[in-house]
mmCIF file of C-alpha atoms in Angstrom:
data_model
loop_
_atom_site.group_PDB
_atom_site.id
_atom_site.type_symbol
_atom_site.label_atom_id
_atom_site.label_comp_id
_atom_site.label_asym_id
_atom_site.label_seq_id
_atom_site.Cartn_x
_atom_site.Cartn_y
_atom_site.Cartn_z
ATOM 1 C CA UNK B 1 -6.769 12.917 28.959
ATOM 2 C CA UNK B 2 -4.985 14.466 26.035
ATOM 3 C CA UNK B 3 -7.763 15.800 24.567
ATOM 4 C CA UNK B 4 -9.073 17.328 27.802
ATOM 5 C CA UNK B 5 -5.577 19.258 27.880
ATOM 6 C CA UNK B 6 -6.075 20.519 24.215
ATOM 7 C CA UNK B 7 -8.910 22.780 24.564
ATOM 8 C CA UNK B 8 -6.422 26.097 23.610
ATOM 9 C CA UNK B 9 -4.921 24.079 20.698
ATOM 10 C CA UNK B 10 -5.027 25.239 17.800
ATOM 11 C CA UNK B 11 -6.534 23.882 14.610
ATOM 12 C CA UNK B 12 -3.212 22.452 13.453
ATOM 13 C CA UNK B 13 -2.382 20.348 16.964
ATOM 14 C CA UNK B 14 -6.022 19.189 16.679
ATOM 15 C CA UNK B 15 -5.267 17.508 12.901
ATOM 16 C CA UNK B 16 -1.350 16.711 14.276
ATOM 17 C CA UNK B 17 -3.578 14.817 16.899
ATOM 18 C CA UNK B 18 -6.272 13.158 14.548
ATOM 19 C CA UNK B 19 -3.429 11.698 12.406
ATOM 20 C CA UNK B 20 -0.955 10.017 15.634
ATOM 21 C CA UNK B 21 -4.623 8.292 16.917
ATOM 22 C CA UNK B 22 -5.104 7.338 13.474
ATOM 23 C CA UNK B 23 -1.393 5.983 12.853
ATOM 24 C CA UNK B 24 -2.236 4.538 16.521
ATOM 25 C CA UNK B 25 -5.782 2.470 15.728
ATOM 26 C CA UNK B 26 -3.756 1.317 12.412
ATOM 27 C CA UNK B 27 -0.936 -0.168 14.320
ATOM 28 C CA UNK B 28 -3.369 -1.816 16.780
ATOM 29 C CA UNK B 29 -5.568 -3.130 13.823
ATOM 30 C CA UNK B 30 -2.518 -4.626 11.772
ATOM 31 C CA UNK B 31 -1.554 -6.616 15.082
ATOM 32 C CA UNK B 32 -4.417 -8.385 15.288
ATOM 33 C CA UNK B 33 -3.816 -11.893 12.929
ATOM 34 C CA UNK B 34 -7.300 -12.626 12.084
ATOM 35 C CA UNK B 35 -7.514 -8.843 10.590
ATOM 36 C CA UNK B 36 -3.844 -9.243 9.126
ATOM 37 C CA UNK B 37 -4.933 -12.244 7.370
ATOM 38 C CA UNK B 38 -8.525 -10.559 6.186
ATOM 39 C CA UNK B 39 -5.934 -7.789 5.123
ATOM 40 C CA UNK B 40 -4.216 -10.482 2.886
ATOM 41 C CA UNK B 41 -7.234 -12.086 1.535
ATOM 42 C CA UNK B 42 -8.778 -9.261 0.138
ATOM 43 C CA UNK B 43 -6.846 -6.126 -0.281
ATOM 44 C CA UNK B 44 -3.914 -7.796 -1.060
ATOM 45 C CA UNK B 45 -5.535 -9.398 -4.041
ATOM 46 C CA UNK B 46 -5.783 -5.838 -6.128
ATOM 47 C CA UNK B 47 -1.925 -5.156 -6.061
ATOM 48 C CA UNK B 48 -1.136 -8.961 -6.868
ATOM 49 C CA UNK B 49 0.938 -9.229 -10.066
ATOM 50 C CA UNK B 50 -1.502 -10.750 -13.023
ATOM 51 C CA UNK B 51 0.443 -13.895 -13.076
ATOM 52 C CA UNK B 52 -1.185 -15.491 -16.152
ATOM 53 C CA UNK B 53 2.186 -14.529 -18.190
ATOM 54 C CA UNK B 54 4.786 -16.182 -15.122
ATOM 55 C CA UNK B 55 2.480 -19.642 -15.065
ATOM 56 C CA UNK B 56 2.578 -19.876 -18.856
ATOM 57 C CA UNK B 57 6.600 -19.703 -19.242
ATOM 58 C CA UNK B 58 6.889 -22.049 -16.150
ATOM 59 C CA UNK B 59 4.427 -24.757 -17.803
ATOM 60 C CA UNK B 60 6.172 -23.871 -21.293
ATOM 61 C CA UNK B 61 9.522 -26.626 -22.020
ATOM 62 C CA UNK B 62 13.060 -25.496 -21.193
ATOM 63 C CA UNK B 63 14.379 -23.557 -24.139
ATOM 64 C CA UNK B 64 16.668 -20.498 -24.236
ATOM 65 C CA UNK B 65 13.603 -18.275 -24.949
ATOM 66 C CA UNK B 66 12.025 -19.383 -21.987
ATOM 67 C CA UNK B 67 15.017 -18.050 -20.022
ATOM 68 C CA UNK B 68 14.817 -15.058 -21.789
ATOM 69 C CA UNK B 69 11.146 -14.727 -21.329
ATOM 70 C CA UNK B 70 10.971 -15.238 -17.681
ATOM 71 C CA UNK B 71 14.154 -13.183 -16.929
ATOM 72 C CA UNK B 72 11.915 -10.155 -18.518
ATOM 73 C CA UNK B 73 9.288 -11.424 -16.484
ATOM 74 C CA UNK B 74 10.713 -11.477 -13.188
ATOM 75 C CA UNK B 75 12.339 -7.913 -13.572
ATOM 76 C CA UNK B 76 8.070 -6.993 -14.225
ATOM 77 C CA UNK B 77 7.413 -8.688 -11.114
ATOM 78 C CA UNK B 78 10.734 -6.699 -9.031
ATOM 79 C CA UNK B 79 9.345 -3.557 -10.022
ATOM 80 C CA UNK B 80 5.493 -3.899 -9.467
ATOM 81 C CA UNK B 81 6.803 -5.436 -5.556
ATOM 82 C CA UNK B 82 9.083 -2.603 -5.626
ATOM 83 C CA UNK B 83 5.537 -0.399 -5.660
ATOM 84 C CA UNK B 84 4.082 -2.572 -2.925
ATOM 85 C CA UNK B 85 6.785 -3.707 -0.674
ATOM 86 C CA UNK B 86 4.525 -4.901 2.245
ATOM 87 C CA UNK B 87 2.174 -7.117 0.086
ATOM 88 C CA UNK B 88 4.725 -8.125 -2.290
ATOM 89 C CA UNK B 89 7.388 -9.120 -0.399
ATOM 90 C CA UNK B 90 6.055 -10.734 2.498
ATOM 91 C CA UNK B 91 7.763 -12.789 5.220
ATOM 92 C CA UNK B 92 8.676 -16.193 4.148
ATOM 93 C CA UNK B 93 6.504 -18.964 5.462
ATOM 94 C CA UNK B 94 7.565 -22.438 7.116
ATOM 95 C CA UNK B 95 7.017 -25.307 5.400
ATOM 96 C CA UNK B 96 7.341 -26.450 1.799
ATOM 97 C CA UNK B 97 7.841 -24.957 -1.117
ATOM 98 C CA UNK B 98 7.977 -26.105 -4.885
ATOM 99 C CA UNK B 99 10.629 -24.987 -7.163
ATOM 100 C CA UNK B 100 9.111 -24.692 -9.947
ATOM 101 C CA UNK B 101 11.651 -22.572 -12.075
ATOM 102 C CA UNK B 102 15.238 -22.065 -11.821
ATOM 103 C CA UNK B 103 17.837 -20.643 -13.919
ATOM 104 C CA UNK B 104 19.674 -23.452 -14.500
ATOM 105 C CA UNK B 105 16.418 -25.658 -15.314
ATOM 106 C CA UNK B 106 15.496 -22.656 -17.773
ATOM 107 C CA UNK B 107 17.644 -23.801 -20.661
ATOM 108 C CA UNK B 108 19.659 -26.721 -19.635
ATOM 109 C CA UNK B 109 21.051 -28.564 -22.519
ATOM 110 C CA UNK B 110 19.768 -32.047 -21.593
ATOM 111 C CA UNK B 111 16.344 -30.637 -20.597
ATOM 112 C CA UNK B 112 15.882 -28.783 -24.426
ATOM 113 C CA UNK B 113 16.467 -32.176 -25.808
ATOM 114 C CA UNK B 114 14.145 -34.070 -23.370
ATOM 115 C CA UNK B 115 11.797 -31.367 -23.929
ATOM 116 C CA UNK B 116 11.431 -31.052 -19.708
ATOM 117 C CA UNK B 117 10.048 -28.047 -17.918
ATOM 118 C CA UNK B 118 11.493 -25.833 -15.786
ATOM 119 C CA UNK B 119 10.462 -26.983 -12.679
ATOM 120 C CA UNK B 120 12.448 -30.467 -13.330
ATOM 121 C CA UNK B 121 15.628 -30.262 -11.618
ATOM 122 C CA UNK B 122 18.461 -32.827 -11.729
ATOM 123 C CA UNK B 123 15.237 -35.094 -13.726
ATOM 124 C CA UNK B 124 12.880 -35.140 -10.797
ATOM 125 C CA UNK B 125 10.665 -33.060 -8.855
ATOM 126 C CA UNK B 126 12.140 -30.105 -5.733
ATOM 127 C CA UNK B 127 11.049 -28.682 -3.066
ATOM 128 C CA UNK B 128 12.438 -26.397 -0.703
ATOM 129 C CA UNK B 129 10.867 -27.263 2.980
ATOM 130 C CA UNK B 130 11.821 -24.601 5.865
ATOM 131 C CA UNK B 131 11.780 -25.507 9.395
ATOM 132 C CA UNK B 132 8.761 -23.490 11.745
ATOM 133 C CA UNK B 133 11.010 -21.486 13.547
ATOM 134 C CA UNK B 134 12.965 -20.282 10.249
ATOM 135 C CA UNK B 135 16.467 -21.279 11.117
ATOM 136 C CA UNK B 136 16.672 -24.644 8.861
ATOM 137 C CA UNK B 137 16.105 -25.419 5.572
ATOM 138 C CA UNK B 138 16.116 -28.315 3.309
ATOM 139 C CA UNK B 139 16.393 -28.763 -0.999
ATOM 140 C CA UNK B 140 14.763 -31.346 -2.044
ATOM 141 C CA UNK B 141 14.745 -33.787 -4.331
ATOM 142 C CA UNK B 142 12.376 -36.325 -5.660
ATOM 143 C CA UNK B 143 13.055 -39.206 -7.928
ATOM 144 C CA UNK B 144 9.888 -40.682 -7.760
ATOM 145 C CA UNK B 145 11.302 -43.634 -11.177
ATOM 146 C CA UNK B 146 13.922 -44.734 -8.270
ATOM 147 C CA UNK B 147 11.103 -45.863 -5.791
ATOM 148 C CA UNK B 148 10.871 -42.167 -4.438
ATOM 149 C CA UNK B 149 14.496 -41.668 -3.625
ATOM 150 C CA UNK B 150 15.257 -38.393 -2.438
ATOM 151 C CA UNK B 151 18.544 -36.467 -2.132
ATOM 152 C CA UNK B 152 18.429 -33.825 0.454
ATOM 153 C CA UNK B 153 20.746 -30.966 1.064
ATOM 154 C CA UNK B 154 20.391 -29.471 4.254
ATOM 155 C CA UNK B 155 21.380 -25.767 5.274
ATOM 156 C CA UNK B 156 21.276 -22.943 8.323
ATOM 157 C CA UNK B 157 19.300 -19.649 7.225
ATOM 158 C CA UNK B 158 19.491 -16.258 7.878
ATOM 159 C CA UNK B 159 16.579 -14.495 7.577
ATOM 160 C CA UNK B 160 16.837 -10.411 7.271
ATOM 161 C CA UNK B 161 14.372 -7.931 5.772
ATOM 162 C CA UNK B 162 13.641 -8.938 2.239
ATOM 163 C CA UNK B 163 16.582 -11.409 1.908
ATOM 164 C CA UNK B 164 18.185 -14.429 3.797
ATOM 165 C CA UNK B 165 21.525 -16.612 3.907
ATOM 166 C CA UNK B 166 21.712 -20.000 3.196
ATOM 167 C CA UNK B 167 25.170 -21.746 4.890
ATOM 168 C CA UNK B 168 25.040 -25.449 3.804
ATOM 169 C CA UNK B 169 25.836 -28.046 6.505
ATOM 170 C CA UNK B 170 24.740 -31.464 4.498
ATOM 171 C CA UNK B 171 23.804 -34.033 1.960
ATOM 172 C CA UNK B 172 21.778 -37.010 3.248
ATOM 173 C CA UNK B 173 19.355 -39.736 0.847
ATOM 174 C CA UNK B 174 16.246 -40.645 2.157
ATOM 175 C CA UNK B 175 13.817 -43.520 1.388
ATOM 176 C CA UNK B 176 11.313 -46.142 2.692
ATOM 177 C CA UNK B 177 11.407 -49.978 2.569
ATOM 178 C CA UNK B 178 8.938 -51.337 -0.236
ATOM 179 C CA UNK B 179 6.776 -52.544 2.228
ATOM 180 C CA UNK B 180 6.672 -49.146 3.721
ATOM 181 C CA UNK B 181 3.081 -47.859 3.518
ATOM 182 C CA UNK B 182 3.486 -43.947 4.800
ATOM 183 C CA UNK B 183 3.411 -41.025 2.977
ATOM 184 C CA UNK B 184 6.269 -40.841 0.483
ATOM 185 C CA UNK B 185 7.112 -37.305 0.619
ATOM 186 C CA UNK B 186 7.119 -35.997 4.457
ATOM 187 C CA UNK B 187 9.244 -32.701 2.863
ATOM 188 C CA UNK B 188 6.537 -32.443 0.807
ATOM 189 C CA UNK B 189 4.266 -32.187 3.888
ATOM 190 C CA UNK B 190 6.360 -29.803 5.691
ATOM 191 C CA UNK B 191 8.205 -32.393 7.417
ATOM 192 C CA UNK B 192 12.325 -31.678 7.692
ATOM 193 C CA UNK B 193 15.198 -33.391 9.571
ATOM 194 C CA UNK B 194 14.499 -36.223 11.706
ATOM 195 C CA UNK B 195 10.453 -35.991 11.814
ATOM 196 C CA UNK B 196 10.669 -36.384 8.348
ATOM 197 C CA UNK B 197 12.813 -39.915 8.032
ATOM 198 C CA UNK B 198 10.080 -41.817 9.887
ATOM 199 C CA UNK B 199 12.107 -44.660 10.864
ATOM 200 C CA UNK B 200 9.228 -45.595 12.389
ATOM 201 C CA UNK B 201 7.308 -46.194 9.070
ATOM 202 C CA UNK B 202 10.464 -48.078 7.138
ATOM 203 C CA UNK B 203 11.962 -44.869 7.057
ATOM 204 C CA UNK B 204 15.735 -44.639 6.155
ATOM 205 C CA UNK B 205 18.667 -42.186 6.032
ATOM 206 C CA UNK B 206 22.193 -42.212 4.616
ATOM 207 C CA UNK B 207 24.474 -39.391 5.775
ATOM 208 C CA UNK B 208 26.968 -38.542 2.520
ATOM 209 C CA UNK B 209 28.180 -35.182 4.837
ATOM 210 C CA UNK B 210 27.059 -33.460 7.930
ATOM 211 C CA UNK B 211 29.436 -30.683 8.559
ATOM 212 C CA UNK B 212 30.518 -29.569 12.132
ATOM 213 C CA UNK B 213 28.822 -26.168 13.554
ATOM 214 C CA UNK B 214 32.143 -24.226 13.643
ATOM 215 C CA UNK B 215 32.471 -25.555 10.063
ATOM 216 C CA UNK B 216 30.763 -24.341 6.301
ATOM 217 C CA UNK B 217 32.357 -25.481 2.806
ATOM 218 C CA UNK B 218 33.987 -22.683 1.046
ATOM 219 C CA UNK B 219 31.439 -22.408 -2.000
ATOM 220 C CA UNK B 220 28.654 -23.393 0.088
ATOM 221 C CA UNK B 221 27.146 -20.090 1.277
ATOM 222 C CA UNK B 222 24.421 -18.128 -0.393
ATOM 223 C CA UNK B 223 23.157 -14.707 -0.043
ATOM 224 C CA UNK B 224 19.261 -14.065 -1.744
ATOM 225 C CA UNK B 225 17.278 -11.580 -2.286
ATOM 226 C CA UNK B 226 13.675 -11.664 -2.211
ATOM 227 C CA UNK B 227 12.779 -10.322 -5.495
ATOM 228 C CA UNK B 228 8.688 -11.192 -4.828
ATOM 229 C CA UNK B 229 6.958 -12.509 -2.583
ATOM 230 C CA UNK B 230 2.985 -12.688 -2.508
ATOM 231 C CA UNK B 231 2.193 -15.333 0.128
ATOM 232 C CA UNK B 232 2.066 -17.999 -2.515
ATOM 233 C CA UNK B 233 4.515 -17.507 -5.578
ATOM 234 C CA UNK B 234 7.902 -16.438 -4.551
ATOM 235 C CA UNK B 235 10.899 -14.844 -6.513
ATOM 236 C CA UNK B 236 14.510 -14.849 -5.114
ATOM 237 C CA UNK B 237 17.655 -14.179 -6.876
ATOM 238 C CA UNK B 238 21.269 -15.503 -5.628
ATOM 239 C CA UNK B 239 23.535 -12.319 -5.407
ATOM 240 C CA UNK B 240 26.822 -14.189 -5.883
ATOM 241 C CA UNK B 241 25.732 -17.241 -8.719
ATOM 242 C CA UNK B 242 23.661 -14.528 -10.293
ATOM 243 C CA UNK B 243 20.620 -17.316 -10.313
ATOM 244 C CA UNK B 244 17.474 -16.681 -9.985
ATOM 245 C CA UNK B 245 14.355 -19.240 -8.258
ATOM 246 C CA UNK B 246 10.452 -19.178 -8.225
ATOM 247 C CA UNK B 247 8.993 -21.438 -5.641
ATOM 248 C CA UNK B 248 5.042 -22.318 -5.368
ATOM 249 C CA UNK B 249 3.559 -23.003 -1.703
ATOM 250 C CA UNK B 250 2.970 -26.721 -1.878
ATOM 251 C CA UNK B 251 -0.326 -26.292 -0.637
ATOM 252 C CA UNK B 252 -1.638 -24.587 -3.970
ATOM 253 C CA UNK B 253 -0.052 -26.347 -6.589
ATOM 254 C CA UNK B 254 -2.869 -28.629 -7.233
ATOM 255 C CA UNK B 255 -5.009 -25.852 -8.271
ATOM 256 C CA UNK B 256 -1.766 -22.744 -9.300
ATOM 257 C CA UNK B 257 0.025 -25.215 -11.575
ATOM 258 C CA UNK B 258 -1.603 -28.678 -12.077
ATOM 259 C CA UNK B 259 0.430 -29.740 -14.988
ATOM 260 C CA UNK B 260 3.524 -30.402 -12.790
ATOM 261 C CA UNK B 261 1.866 -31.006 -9.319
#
């Protein structure tokens, strides 16, 4: 129909008209998943960051040069997802995540003497495990010495473009009987809140605080910024502790990072 009623246009409406069916076929193309995620597969992977450099420092031990190193690193990766803000900052994902760098855990005094990496925090392994519909979020962690103990600290999230709030709302410890033969890290697995207890397995829970919905602790709100985010390796930075994380999709450590999966 509209090009039936552009036979007097001139040569200008008829490229003003190529480019909106264009735009048009684009849009309709980018809404399909199975092209969005053949899109992702393939171009994606020639504006991905070479991220030989960022695996090295995060398998290298906790030292102040390692802080320094990655902080230089991470402002390489800002500005190359600065370039390519639709590949390189993607939406987050549910399910788990493995921090596998931290600020803190760059140069922490205990961990230079220890000679620990990075991705150890508080001594054990961490994950951070979001719930599918993005509201939820858990920070895990492992201590696998203490017959896989883990300390959880649960929060609400935000989500807005290229950033997301975390308000925390509690501190639980989780753990299975000895006898207990499931799988020792649900969080791991995606599992978070009550699905991943497993009472039904020897699952058990102990409740330090749960705070009240009307109710958040005064220091216990954070506001990041996704710095980079490629689908696999993600980069956000806390804009009030000035911190800065790199979580791993669980899914890939195995193969991204197998010295610390």
């Amino acid at each position: 129909l509209i090009l039936s009623d552009c036979r007097h246009c001139s040569v200008i409406d008829h490229m003003m008209l190529f480019v909106l069916i264009f735009i048009c076929n684009i849009h309709y193309c980018f809404s399909k998943p199975f092209l969005q995620q053949f899109f992702q597969k393939n171009v994606l992977k020639n504006v991905v960051v070479d991220r030989t450099s960022l695996l090295q420092i995060i398998n290298d031990s906790q030292s102040f040069a390692n802080r320094k190193k990655m902080q230089q690193e991470i402002e390489n990766f800002r500005i190359k997802a600065d370039e390519n803000e639709a590949f390189l900052r993607q939406k987050i994902k549910p399910g788990s995540w493995r921090t596998v760098w931290t600020s803190v855990t760059a140069d922490n005094l205990i961990g230079i003497v220890l000679k620990s990496k990075p991705s150890s925090v508080l001594g054990g392994k961490s994950w951070q495990t979001f719930s599918n519909d993005l509201t939820t979020v858990e920070n895990v962690v492992l201590w696998e010495s203490l017959g896989n103990l883990r300390m959880i600290g649960s929060a609400d999230i935000r989500i807005r473009v290229n950033a997301y709030s975390i308000y925390i709302t509690g501190l639980a410890f989780r753990w299975f009987n000895a006898s207990s033969n499931a799988v020792r890290i649900p969080e791991a697995n995606g599992l978070i809140g009550p699905s991943a207890v497993q009472p039904e397995q020897g699952g058990r829970e102990y409740t330090l605080l749960r705070l009240p919905e009307d109710k958040s602790l005064r220091n216990g709100v954070g506001e990041l910024q996704v710095l980079y985010n490629d689908g696999e390796v993600r980069i956000t930075k806390d804009l009030k502790q000035q911190l800065s994380y790199i979580h791993v999709r669980e899914e890939i450590m195995s193969s991204l990072l197998p010295g610390i999966a």
